[in-house]
Coordinates of C-alpha atoms and ligand atoms in Angstrom, one line a residue:
X1 CA -42.4 -8.0 -19.8
X2 CA -39.1 -6.2 -19.6
X3 CA -38.9 -3.2 -19.7
X4 CA -34.7 -1.9 -21.9
X5 CA -33.6 1.4 -22.9
X6 CA -31.7 0.9 -25.8
X7 CA -29.1 4.0 -26.7
X8 CA -28.2 4.4 -29.9
X9 CA -24.3 5.9 -30.4
X10 CA -24.1 9.1 -34.0
X11 CA -22.8 6.5 -36.6
X12 CA -25.9 4.2 -35.7
X13 CA -28.3 7.4 -36.2
X14 CA -25.6 8.6 -39.1
X15 CA -28.7 8.5 -42.2
X16 CA -31.6 8.1 -42.9
X17 CA -31.8 4.3 -43.6
X18 CA -29.2 3.2 -40.5
X19 CA -33.1 5.6 -38.7
X20 CA -35.1 3.1 -40.5
X21 CA -33.5 0.1 -39.8
X22 CA -32.7 1.1 -36.0
X23 CA -36.1 1.1 -35.7
X24 CA -36.7 -2.2 -37.4
X25 CA -34.4 -3.0 -34.0
X26 CA -36.6 -0.9 -31.8
X27 CA -40.1 -1.9 -33.2
X28 CA -38.0 -6.0 -32.6
X29 CA -37.5 -5.7 -29.3
X30 CA -41.6 -4.2 -28.2
X31 CA -43.0 -7.2 -30.2
X32 CA -41.0 -9.3 -28.2
X33 CA -43.2 -7.8 -25.3
X34 CA -41.1 -5.5 -23.9
X35 CA -41.2 -1.4 -23.1
X36 CA -38.7 -0.4 -24.8
X37 CA -37.4 3.4 -23.9
X38 CA -35.0 5.3 -26.6
X39 CA -31.3 6.8 -26.2
X40 CA -30.0 8.7 -29.6
X41 CA -26.7 11.1 -29.7
X42 CA -26.4 13.3 -32.9
X43 CA -26.4 12.0 -36.3
X44 CA -23.0 11.0 -37.8
X45 CA -20.4 13.3 -36.8
X46 CA -22.6 16.1 -35.9
X47 CA -21.4 17.3 -32.8
X48 CA -18.4 18.1 -34.3
X49 CA -19.6 20.1 -37.1
X50 CA -21.3 22.0 -35.0
X51 CA -18.3 22.7 -32.4
X52 CA -16.4 23.9 -35.6
X53 CA -18.9 25.9 -36.6
X54 CA -19.1 27.8 -33.3
X55 CA -15.4 28.5 -33.4
X56 CA -15.6 30.1 -36.7
X57 CA -17.3 32.8 -34.7
X58 CA -15.9 33.1 -31.5
X59 CA -12.4 31.4 -30.5
X60 CA -13.9 31.0 -26.9
X61 CA -17.5 30.8 -27.1
X62 CA -20.2 31.4 -24.5
X63 CA -20.5 28.0 -22.9
X64 CA -24.4 28.7 -21.9
X65 CA -24.5 29.3 -26.2
X66 CA -22.5 26.7 -27.0
X67 CA -24.9 23.7 -24.6
X68 CA -27.5 26.2 -27.0
X69 CA -26.3 25.0 -29.7
X70 CA -24.8 21.6 -29.2
X71 CA -27.9 20.0 -28.3
X72 CA -29.8 20.8 -31.0
X73 CA -27.9 17.8 -32.8
X74 CA -29.7 14.9 -30.7
X75 CA -32.8 17.1 -31.1
X76 CA -33.2 16.5 -35.0
X77 CA -32.6 12.5 -34.2
X78 CA -35.7 12.2 -32.0
X79 CA -37.5 14.0 -34.1
X80 CA -36.3 11.1 -36.9
X81 CA -36.6 8.2 -35.3
X82 CA -40.4 8.8 -33.9
X83 CA -40.8 9.3 -37.8
X84 CA -39.6 6.3 -38.8
X85 CA -40.8 4.2 -35.3
X86 CA -44.7 5.4 -36.7
X87 CA -43.8 4.6 -40.5
X88 CA -43.8 0.8 -39.2
X89 CA -46.7 1.4 -37.1
X90 CA -45.4 1.7 -34.2
X91 CA -46.7 4.5 -31.2
X92 CA -43.6 6.6 -30.5
X93 CA -42.7 10.2 -29.2
X94 CA -40.0 12.1 -29.0
X95 CA -38.3 14.2 -25.9
X96 CA -35.9 16.9 -25.1
X97 CA -33.5 16.1 -22.1
X98 CA -36.0 19.2 -20.4
X99 CA -39.7 17.6 -21.3
X100 CA -38.3 14.4 -20.1
X101 CA -36.8 16.3 -16.5
X102 CA -33.1 15.2 -16.6
X103 CA -31.9 18.4 -13.7
X104 CA -28.6 18.8 -13.6
X105 CA -26.2 20.4 -12.1
X106 CA -26.0 24.6 -13.8
X107 CA -22.2 24.0 -15.5
X108 CA -22.6 24.2 -19.1
X109 CA -20.8 21.8 -21.2
X110 CA -19.7 19.4 -18.9
X111 CA -23.0 19.8 -16.4
X112 CA -23.7 16.2 -14.4
X113 CA -27.0 14.6 -13.6
X114 CA -29.2 15.5 -10.0
X115 CA -31.8 13.3 -10.0
X116 CA -35.2 12.1 -13.3
X117 CA -38.2 13.4 -13.1
X118 CA -39.8 10.0 -14.8
X119 CA -43.4 10.2 -13.9
X120 CA -44.7 11.9 -18.1
X121 CA -41.9 9.4 -19.7
X122 CA -43.8 7.1 -17.9
X123 CA -47.2 8.2 -18.7
X124 CA -45.7 7.5 -22.3
X125 CA -44.3 4.0 -22.0
X126 CA -47.8 2.9 -20.1
X127 CA -50.2 4.3 -23.6
X128 CA -48.2 1.9 -25.1
X129 CA -45.7 4.1 -26.9
X130 CA -41.8 3.7 -27.6
X131 CA -40.6 6.8 -26.1
X132 CA -37.1 8.9 -27.9
X133 CA -35.2 10.6 -25.8
X134 CA -32.7 13.2 -26.8
X135 CA -29.2 11.9 -25.7
X136 CA -26.2 14.7 -23.8
X137 CA -29.2 17.1 -22.7
X138 CA -30.7 18.0 -19.5
X139 CA -32.1 21.2 -17.6
X140 CA -30.3 22.9 -15.1
X141 CA -33.5 23.6 -13.0
X142 CA -37.4 22.9 -13.5
X143 CA -37.9 27.2 -12.4
X144 CA -34.9 28.1 -14.7
X145 CA -34.7 25.7 -18.0
X146 CA -31.7 26.4 -19.0
X147 CA -30.1 23.8 -21.4
X148 CA -27.2 21.9 -19.9
X149 CA -24.8 19.7 -21.8
X150 CA -23.6 16.7 -20.0
X151 CA -19.7 16.3 -21.9
X152 CA -19.0 14.6 -25.1
X153 CA -20.0 11.4 -25.2
X154 CA -22.8 12.1 -22.4
X155 CA -25.4 10.0 -24.1
X156 CA -23.7 7.1 -22.9
X157 CA -24.4 8.6 -19.2
X158 CA -28.1 10.0 -20.3
X159 CA -29.1 6.0 -21.0
X160 CA -27.7 4.9 -17.9
X161 CA -28.8 7.1 -15.7
X162 CA -32.1 7.5 -17.6
X163 CA -32.5 2.9 -17.2
X164 CA -31.4 3.5 -13.1
X165 CA -33.9 6.0 -13.1
X166 CA -36.5 4.2 -14.5
X167 CA -35.2 0.5 -12.8
X168 CA -34.9 -0.6 -15.8
X169 CA -34.0 -4.3 -16.1
X170 CA -31.5 -3.7 -18.7
X171 CA -29.6 -1.0 -20.6
X172 CA -28.1 -1.3 -23.7
X173 CA -25.8 0.6 -25.9
X174 CA -25.7 0.3 -29.5
X175 CA -22.5 1.4 -31.4
X176 CA -20.2 0.4 -34.6
X177 CA -18.5 -2.3 -32.7
X178 CA -19.3 -5.6 -31.8
X179 CA -18.8 -4.3 -27.7
X180 CA -15.2 -3.9 -25.9
X181 CA -12.3 -6.2 -26.9
X182 CA -9.5 -7.3 -25.1
X183 CA -7.1 -4.8 -26.8
X184 CA -7.0 -2.4 -29.4
X185 CA -7.2 -4.4 -33.4
X186 CA -5.5 -2.3 -35.5
X187 CA -2.2 -2.3 -33.2
X188 CA -3.2 -6.3 -32.3
X189 CA -5.7 -8.0 -34.9
X190 CA -5.3 -10.9 -32.8
X191 CA -8.1 -9.2 -30.2
X192 CA -11.3 -11.0 -29.4
X193 CA -14.2 -10.1 -28.6
X194 CA -15.2 -10.2 -24.6
X195 CA -18.4 -11.9 -22.8
X196 CA -18.3 -10.0 -20.1
X197 CA -16.5 -7.3 -18.3
X198 CA -17.0 -6.3 -14.8
X199 CA -17.3 -2.6 -14.2
X200 CA -14.8 -1.5 -11.6
X201 CA -12.2 -3.5 -14.6
X202 CA -13.5 -1.2 -17.6
X203 CA -13.1 1.3 -15.1
X204 CA -10.1 0.9 -15.1
X205 CA -9.7 0.2 -18.7
X206 CA -11.0 3.6 -19.2
X207 CA -8.2 4.6 -21.8
X208 CA -9.2 1.4 -23.7
X209 CA -12.8 1.6 -23.8
X210 CA -13.4 5.2 -23.3
X211 CA -14.2 6.0 -27.0
X212 CA -17.2 2.8 -26.4
X213 CA -18.6 4.0 -23.0
X214 CA -18.3 6.8 -21.1
X215 CA -16.8 5.7 -18.2
X216 CA -19.4 8.4 -16.3
X217 CA -22.1 5.7 -17.4
X218 CA -20.1 2.6 -16.6
X219 CA -20.2 5.0 -12.2
X220 CA -23.9 4.7 -13.2
X221 CA -24.7 1.3 -14.0
X222 CA -21.4 0.1 -11.2
X223 CA -23.9 2.0 -8.5
X224 CA -26.5 1.6 -9.4
X225 CA -26.2 -2.5 -10.3
X226 CA -28.1 -1.8 -13.6
X227 CA -26.8 -4.8 -16.3
X228 CA -25.4 -2.6 -19.1
X229 CA -25.2 -4.7 -23.2
X230 CA -22.6 -2.6 -25.3
X231 CA -23.5 -4.6 -29.0
X232 CA -23.4 -3.9 -32.4
X233 CA -25.8 -1.8 -34.3
X234 CA -25.8 -4.0 -37.4
X235 CA -26.2 -7.6 -36.1
X236 CA -27.6 -9.8 -33.7
X237 CA -24.5 -11.3 -32.1
X238 CA -24.6 -10.6 -28.2
X239 CA -21.9 -8.5 -27.1
X240 CA -20.3 -7.7 -24.2
X241 CA -21.9 -7.6 -20.8
X242 CA -20.8 -5.3 -18.3
X243 CA -21.5 -6.2 -14.5
X244 CA -21.8 -4.9 -11.4
X245 CA -21.6 -6.6 -8.1
X246 CA -25.3 -6.4 -6.3
X247 CA -25.3 -2.4 -4.8
X248 CA -25.4 -0.9 -1.9
X249 CA -29.2 0.2 -2.5
X250 CA -29.3 4.2 -2.7
X251 CA -31.6 6.8 -4.0
X252 CA -32.4 8.8 -6.9
X253 CA -31.4 11.9 -5.8
X254 CA -28.1 13.1 -7.3
X255 CA -27.6 9.9 -9.6
X256 CA -24.2 10.9 -10.5
X257 CA -22.0 11.8 -7.9
X258 CA -20.5 15.2 -8.6
X259 CA -17.1 14.0 -5.9
X260 CA -14.3 12.9 -7.2
X261 CA -14.2 9.8 -4.7
X262 CA -16.9 8.1 -3.3
X263 CA -14.8 5.3 -1.0
X264 CA -11.8 6.0 1.1
X265 CA -10.2 1.8 1.6
X266 CA -7.9 0.2 3.4
X267 CA -4.9 -2.9 4.3
X268 CA -3.5 -3.2 7.2
X269 CA -2.1 -6.0 6.5
X270 CA 0.9 -4.9 4.4
X271 CA 4.1 -5.2 5.2
X272 CA 6.9 -4.2 2.3
X273 CA 9.9 -5.2 1.1
X274 CA 12.2 -2.2 -1.2
X275 CA 15.5 -3.8 -3.6
X276 CA 17.4 -0.6 -4.3
X277 CA 19.8 0.2 -6.7
X278 CA 19.4 -2.8 -8.9
X279 CA 20.5 -3.1 -12.4
X280 CA 18.0 -0.9 -14.6
X281 CA 18.1 -3.7 -17.8
X282 CA 15.8 -5.9 -19.7
X283 CA 14.6 -9.7 -16.9
X284 CA 15.4 -8.1 -13.3
X285 CA 11.6 -7.6 -12.4
X286 CA 10.4 -10.6 -14.3
X287 CA 13.2 -12.6 -12.3
X288 CA 12.5 -11.1 -9.4
X289 CA 8.5 -11.6 -9.5
X290 CA 9.0 -14.6 -11.1
X291 CA 11.1 -15.9 -7.7
X292 CA 8.2 -14.5 -5.4
X293 CA 5.3 -16.7 -7.1
X294 CA 7.2 -19.4 -7.1
X295 CA 6.8 -19.5 -3.9
X296 CA 3.1 -18.9 -4.0
X297 CA 3.4 -15.1 -2.5
X298 CA 1.1 -12.6 -3.4
X299 CA 2.3 -9.9 -4.5
X300 CA -0.3 -6.2 -3.4
X301 CA 1.6 -3.2 -4.8
X302 CA 4.3 -3.0 -7.6
X303 CA 6.9 0.5 -7.9
X304 CA 9.0 1.1 -9.7
X305 CA 10.9 4.2 -10.4
X306 CA 13.1 5.7 -12.9
X307 CA 16.2 4.5 -13.1
X308 CA 19.2 6.5 -11.7
X309 CA 22.5 6.1 -13.4
X310 CA 22.3 2.2 -14.4
X311 CA 20.0 1.3 -10.8
X312 CA 16.4 0.9 -10.4
X313 CA 14.3 0.7 -6.9
X314 CA 12.1 -1.4 -6.9
X315 CA 9.2 -2.0 -3.9
X316 CA 6.1 -4.0 -3.6
X317 CA 4.5 -4.7 -0.5
X318 CA 3.1 -8.5 0.5
X319 CA 1.0 -9.3 3.5
X320 CA 2.6 -10.1 6.9
X321 CA 2.9 -13.4 7.1
X322 CA 4.7 -14.0 3.7
X323 CA 7.5 -10.9 4.4
X324 CA 9.7 -13.2 5.3
X325 CA 10.2 -15.5 2.9
X326 CA 9.6 -12.3 0.1
X327 CA 12.9 -10.8 2.2
X328 CA 14.5 -14.1 1.4
X329 CA 14.1 -14.5 -2.0
X330 CA 14.6 -11.0 -2.3
X331 CA 18.2 -10.7 -0.9
X332 CA 19.1 -14.6 -2.6
X333 CA 18.6 -12.8 -5.1
X334 CA 20.9 -10.0 -5.1
X335 CA 24.2 -11.8 -6.0
X336 CA 22.3 -12.7 -9.4
X337 CA 21.9 -9.4 -10.6
X338 CA 24.9 -8.1 -9.5
X339 CA 26.4 -11.1 -11.5
X340 CA 28.2 -9.5 -15.1
X341 CA 26.9 -5.8 -14.1
X342 CA 30.6 -4.7 -12.9
X343 CA 30.1 -2.4 -10.0
X344 CA 26.4 -1.0 -10.6
X345 CA 24.0 -3.9 -8.2
X346 CA 27.8 -3.9 -5.7
X347 CA 25.7 -1.8 -3.5
X348 CA 22.2 -3.3 -4.0
X349 CA 20.5 -3.6 -1.0
X350 CA 17.4 -5.2 0.0
X351 CA 14.8 -2.9 2.6
X352 CA 11.8 -4.7 5.2
X353 CA 9.3 -2.9 7.2
X354 CA 6.5 -4.7 8.6
X355 CA 4.6 -2.1 10.3
X356 CA 3.0 -0.4 7.0
X357 CA -0.7 0.5 6.0
X358 CA -1.9 0.8 2.8
X359 CA -4.6 3.4 2.1
X360 CA -6.7 4.2 -1.0
X361 CA -9.1 6.7 -2.7
X362 CA -11.3 5.1 -5.0
X363 CA -14.0 7.1 -7.2
X364 CA -14.5 6.9 -11.4
X365 CA -14.7 10.8 -10.6
X366 CA -11.3 11.8 -10.7
X367 CA -11.0 10.7 -14.3
X368 CA -9.5 13.5 -16.1
X369 CA -10.7 15.6 -12.8
X370 CA -7.1 16.9 -11.5
X371 CA -6.2 18.0 -8.3
X372 CA -7.8 15.2 -6.5
X373 CA -4.4 13.2 -6.2
X374 CA -3.2 16.3 -4.7
X375 CA -5.8 16.6 -2.5
X376 CA -4.7 13.4 -1.0
X377 CA -1.5 13.9 -0.3
X378 CA -2.1 17.7 1.1
X379 CA -4.4 16.2 3.8
X380 CA -1.8 13.1 4.6
X381 CA 0.3 16.5 5.0
X382 CA -1.5 18.6 7.3
X383 CA -2.2 15.5 9.6
X384 CA 1.5 15.6 9.4
X385 CA 1.9 12.1 7.8
X386 CA 4.2 10.5 5.6
X387 CA 3.6 8.9 2.5
X388 CA 6.0 6.4 1.4
X389 CA 5.1 4.8 -1.2
X390 CA 2.2 6.0 -4.6
X391 CA 0.8 4.3 -6.5
X392 CA -1.9 5.0 -8.6
X393 CA -4.5 3.7 -11.6
X394 CA -7.5 5.3 -13.5
X395 CA -9.4 4.8 -10.6
X396 CA -7.6 5.0 -7.3
X397 CA -4.6 6.9 -5.3
X398 CA -2.6 4.5 -3.1
X399 CA 0.0 5.1 -0.9
X400 CA 1.6 3.4 2.0
X401 CA 2.5 4.8 5.3
X402 CA 3.1 3.7 8.8
X403 CA 0.7 1.3 10.1
X404 CA 0.4 3.5 13.8
X405 CA -0.1 6.5 11.2
X406 CA -3.6 4.2 9.2
X407 CA -6.6 5.3 11.6
X408 CA -5.8 8.9 11.3
X409 CA -5.0 8.8 7.6
X410 CA -8.2 7.4 7.0
X411 CA -10.0 9.9 9.6
X412 CA -8.7 12.9 7.3
X413 CA -9.5 11.3 3.7
X414 CA -12.7 11.0 4.5
X415 CA -13.4 14.3 5.9
X416 CA -11.4 16.3 3.0
X417 CA -13.1 14.1 0.3
X418 CA -17.1 13.8 1.9
X419 CA -16.6 10.2 1.9
X420 CA -19.8 9.0 4.9
X421 CA -19.3 5.0 4.2
X422 CA -17.3 4.1 6.7
X423 CA -13.3 3.2 5.3
X424 CA -13.9 -0.8 3.4
X425 CA -11.1 -3.3 5.1
X426 CA -9.4 -5.1 1.6
X427 CA -9.7 -8.2 2.1
X428 CA -8.2 -10.0 -0.6
X429 CA -8.1 -13.5 0.1
X430 CA -12.2 -13.0 0.1
X431 CA -12.2 -11.2 -3.4
X432 CA -10.4 -14.0 -4.8
X433 CA -12.3 -16.9 -3.1
X434 CA -16.2 -14.8 -4.5
X435 CA -14.4 -13.6 -8.0
X436 CA -14.0 -16.4 -10.9
X437 CA -12.8 -13.4 -12.9
X438 CA -9.2 -14.4 -15.3
X439 CA -6.7 -12.7 -14.3
X440 CA -6.6 -10.2 -16.9
X441 CA -9.2 -9.5 -18.8
X442 CA -8.0 -6.4 -20.9
X443 CA -4.5 -4.8 -22.2
X444 CA -3.9 -1.2 -23.0
X445 CA -1.6 0.8 -24.4
X446 CA -1.1 4.6 -24.2
X447 CA 0.8 6.4 -26.6
X448 CA -0.1 10.2 -25.5
X449 CA 2.2 9.9 -21.5
X450 CA 5.4 12.1 -21.0
X451 CA 7.0 11.3 -18.5
X452 CA 8.7 13.4 -15.5
X453 CA 10.3 12.4 -12.6
X454 CA 12.3 14.9 -9.9
X455 CA 15.0 13.8 -7.8
X456 CA 15.4 14.1 -4.3
X457 CA 12.9 15.4 -3.1
X458 CA 13.4 16.0 0.8
X459 CA 12.0 13.1 2.6
X460 CA 9.2 14.4 4.0
X461 CA 4.8 15.6 4.6
X462 CA 4.1 18.0 2.3
X463 CA 6.7 17.5 -0.9
X464 CA 3.9 15.2 -3.0
X465 CA 1.5 18.1 -2.1
X466 CA 2.7 20.7 -3.3
X467 CA 4.3 18.9 -6.5
X468 CA 1.0 17.4 -7.6
X469 CA -1.1 21.1 -5.9
X470 CA 1.4 22.9 -8.6
X471 CA -0.2 20.9 -11.9
X472 CA -3.6 20.8 -10.8
X473 CA -3.3 25.0 -10.5
X474 CA -2.4 24.8 -14.0
X475 CA -4.6 22.0 -14.7
X476 CA -2.6 19.5 -16.0
X477 CA -4.0 16.0 -15.2
X478 CA -1.0 13.6 -14.1
X479 CA -1.9 10.2 -14.9
X480 CA 0.4 7.7 -13.2
X481 CA 2.0 8.5 -10.1
X482 CA 5.1 6.7 -8.6
X483 CA 6.8 7.5 -5.2
X484 CA 8.8 4.5 -4.2
X485 CA 11.2 4.0 -1.5
X486 CA 14.8 5.8 -2.8
X487 CA 16.3 6.8 0.7
X488 CA 19.7 8.9 -0.3
X489 CA 21.6 10.9 2.2
X490 CA 22.0 14.6 1.4
X491 CA 23.2 16.2 3.9
X492 CA 22.2 14.1 6.5
X493 CA 18.4 13.8 5.2
X494 CA 16.8 11.6 3.2
X495 CA 15.7 12.0 0.2
X496 CA 12.8 10.5 -2.6
X497 CA 12.2 11.0 -6.7
X498 CA 9.3 10.9 -7.6
X499 CA 7.7 10.2 -11.5
X500 CA 4.6 10.7 -13.1
X501 CA 3.0 10.5 -16.6
X502 CA 1.1 13.7 -18.2
X503 CA -0.5 14.0 -21.3
X504 CA 2.1 14.7 -24.1
X505 CA 0.9 18.2 -25.0
X506 CA 0.7 18.8 -21.1
X507 CA 5.4 18.1 -21.2
X508 CA 7.1 20.8 -21.0
X509 CA 4.9 23.8 -19.6
X510 CA 4.8 20.9 -16.3
X511 CA 8.5 20.8 -16.7
X512 CA 8.9 24.8 -16.7
X513 CA 6.1 24.9 -13.6
X514 CA 9.0 22.4 -11.8
X515 CA 12.1 23.4 -13.0
X516 CA 10.7 27.4 -11.1
X517 CA 9.8 25.4 -7.7
X518 CA 12.2 23.2 -7.4
X519 CA 14.7 26.2 -7.5
X520 CA 12.5 27.8 -4.6
X521 CA 12.2 24.2 -2.9
X522 CA 15.3 22.5 -3.1
X523 CA 14.6 19.8 -5.1
X524 CA 17.0 18.4 -7.3
X525 CA 16.6 17.9 -11.1
X526 CA 14.0 17.6 -13.5
X527 CA 13.5 14.8 -16.4
X528 CA 11.5 14.9 -19.2
X529 CA 10.7 11.6 -21.1
X530 CA 8.4 11.8 -23.9
X531 CA 8.8 9.1 -25.7
X532 CA 7.5 6.7 -23.4
X533 CA 4.3 4.2 -23.4
X534 CA 2.6 2.8 -20.8
X535 CA 0.8 -0.7 -21.2
X536 CA -1.4 -1.9 -18.6
X537 CA -3.3 -5.4 -18.0
X538 CA -6.4 -5.2 -16.2
X539 CA -8.5 -8.0 -14.5
X540 CA -10.5 -8.6 -10.7
X541 CA -9.2 -12.2 -10.8
X542 CA -5.8 -11.0 -10.5
X543 CA -7.0 -10.7 -6.5
X544 CA -4.4 -12.4 -4.5
X545 CA -3.4 -14.1 -7.4
X546 CA 0.3 -15.3 -7.3
X547 CA 2.1 -14.1 -10.4
X548 CA 0.7 -12.7 -12.8
X549 CA 2.5 -9.2 -12.7
X550 CA 5.5 -11.7 -12.9
X551 CA 4.0 -13.4 -16.4
X552 CA 3.7 -9.7 -17.7
X553 CA 7.4 -8.9 -16.6
X554 CA 8.2 -12.2 -18.3
X555 CA 7.2 -11.7 -21.5
X556 CA 7.9 -8.0 -21.5
X557 CA 11.6 -9.2 -21.1
X558 CA 11.1 -12.0 -23.1
X559 CA 11.6 -9.4 -26.0
X560 CA 14.7 -7.5 -24.0
X561 CA 11.4 -5.1 -23.7
X562 CA 13.0 -2.8 -20.0
X563 CA 10.7 -2.2 -18.0
X564 CA 11.2 2.3 -16.8
X565 CA 8.1 2.1 -14.2
X566 CA 5.6 0.0 -12.5
X567 CA 2.3 1.2 -10.9
X568 CA 0.1 -1.1 -9.7
X569 CA -3.7 -1.8 -8.3
X570 CA -5.8 -4.5 -7.0
X571 CA -6.7 -4.8 -10.6
X572 CA -4.1 -3.6 -12.7
X573 CA -0.4 -3.2 -13.7
X574 CA 0.6 -0.7 -15.6
X575 CA 4.8 -0.7 -16.9
X576 CA 5.6 2.3 -19.1
X577 CA 8.5 1.4 -21.1
X578 CA 9.8 3.1 -24.6
X579 CA 8.0 4.2 -27.1
X580 CA 9.4 2.5 -29.2
X581 CA 8.8 -0.7 -27.4
X582 CA 5.1 0.2 -27.1
X583 CA 3.2 -1.4 -29.9
X584 CA 5.2 -4.4 -29.4
X585 CA 5.3 -4.9 -26.0
X586 CA 0.7 -4.7 -25.8
X587 CA 1.4 -7.5 -29.0
X588 CA 3.4 -9.6 -26.4
X589 CA 1.5 -9.5 -23.6
X590 CA -1.6 -9.8 -24.8
X591 CA -0.6 -12.8 -26.3
X592 CA 1.0 -13.3 -22.9
X593 CA -2.1 -13.8 -21.3
X594 CA -4.3 -16.2 -23.8
X595 CA -6.3 -13.7 -25.3
X596 CA -4.8 -13.8 -28.3
X597 CA -7.7 -15.6 -31.1
X598 CA -8.3 -16.6 -34.7
X599 CA -11.5 -14.5 -35.7
X600 CA -10.3 -11.1 -37.2
X601 CA -12.8 -7.8 -36.0
X602 CA -13.3 -4.8 -37.9
X603 CA -13.4 -1.9 -36.2
X604 CA -14.2 1.4 -38.4
X605 CA -10.9 3.6 -37.6
Ligands
LIG701 N1 -23.5 13.8 -29.7 C1 -22.6 14.2 -27.9 C2 -21.6 14.3 -28.9 O1 -20.8 13.5 -29.7 C3 -22.8 13.0 -27.4 C4 -22.9 11.7 -27.9 O2 -22.9 11.2 -28.8 O3 -22.6 10.7 -26.8 O4 -20.3 14.3 -28.0
MG702 MG1 -20.0 7.2 -28.0

């Protein structure tokens, strides 16, 4: 007999008929010999309606009262669901978050779960009842009994946290889509259902999958090794399995870690190749990385900064053993790139550095939290460590530093982010050998970003920290950050450009803040472009496999789509292209990796 936690979203319980249909499904699961805990959302768009009501009364409603209000939505559903089960002859009982003992931080409207006192719930299960639990809510402590909510979309998090606390066999998330798709089917009709995805991939695809599965829920599943399934409430199709590697055993206290970073990682087997001032036109990255993968060389980080005039800098890292060959390939390409471009590539050059290391902070808690990257840069700056390159993804920030600084960088980062586990050495070969995942699992497009760049930032410790701290102070979340190789002599000093993306809504504010700072700190021009799109590929199978990024760049080159920025993490490659190229870029990349299929999948708008 298995213990299963089933979570039903708002649409799945949107009417009395739907609640009855869900009750049937729950009963079938019980009849098959399982114990079932059901977690539900508020019916349909109830929570949106409550938020709207609150704003009719107050422009800035009190957070405690907001939680009082919003938590009522789920309370309606649990009672109705329990009644529906009882009507089917299935013993059932509804419980609020407080009754279950879901204890959270005291942070109203965005509380994280600390622990769950499961004994009361377990007594009901043992008595043969289905327990129907209100998602999205908890209490601040057993004494205070203050009602808290977990943040919008939080009932996924309730369900997975309960599954972990009960040591359930599986957590099933029922929704109005058939599972996780390879991309957005409204933009790419050939999008297919994935049978399986890893939790790490899911986190990197947050912009694609967040509506289907709350990233905090994925994080708990990963940390506790809880098998997850995302499937449709309307069919018996198997949906998508979200799998996690077997984790280190961890206590059920502090279930949702409040810390933004849960691991510090490093790779000392890295060498850097930078191609400076190569022509800014479609096909250059495709050609370069095509040649590199033709030599069977595996590239790790790739960073391309914005163009200055009509040239780009492209920098990448390879293992030290590959450096000589990567350098040879890059140098050999310079004349070919310069051909036919007039003066643009005349002074292109290749620079290499064998003595570098990559240090990375990782954690799902950094999603949507401004200031985490800034804190990393500040920590390194305070230790006097210069950052040579920066590349970010949804759940990671990686910095390339001098190899001699690596140990110190790791020590200060572990301290700053309170990471107790020792830094994990990234072993590409081992990861590649262990994974049978496809190189690309899914492709995502983000059209809500704007790109900002600051030119000529003096190349010394503390500059990136200043920049991103300023943004964090104004509560501006930064998405992709790139600091590439550019070294230019400026009054005898070297300087770099730093480019990054923020939500379009924040772009003008960010520009104002930085323009003021630039004057004060002697930085160059601040450039903004809101007409951009970010397209990303994600797959654990790309680790240690040459040619994946090259294939992405080639797909874009074939359509003559120019790449403005590139940033990578181990399992993700992101390119910024112009806004008008965005959808086309998504489509050709999706097709290039063989993700397109015949089956047409309908999703609600
Ligand atoms: N009802 C809450 C919301 O709409 C929680 C959830 O459905 O996950 O955000
Ligand atoms: Mg949801």
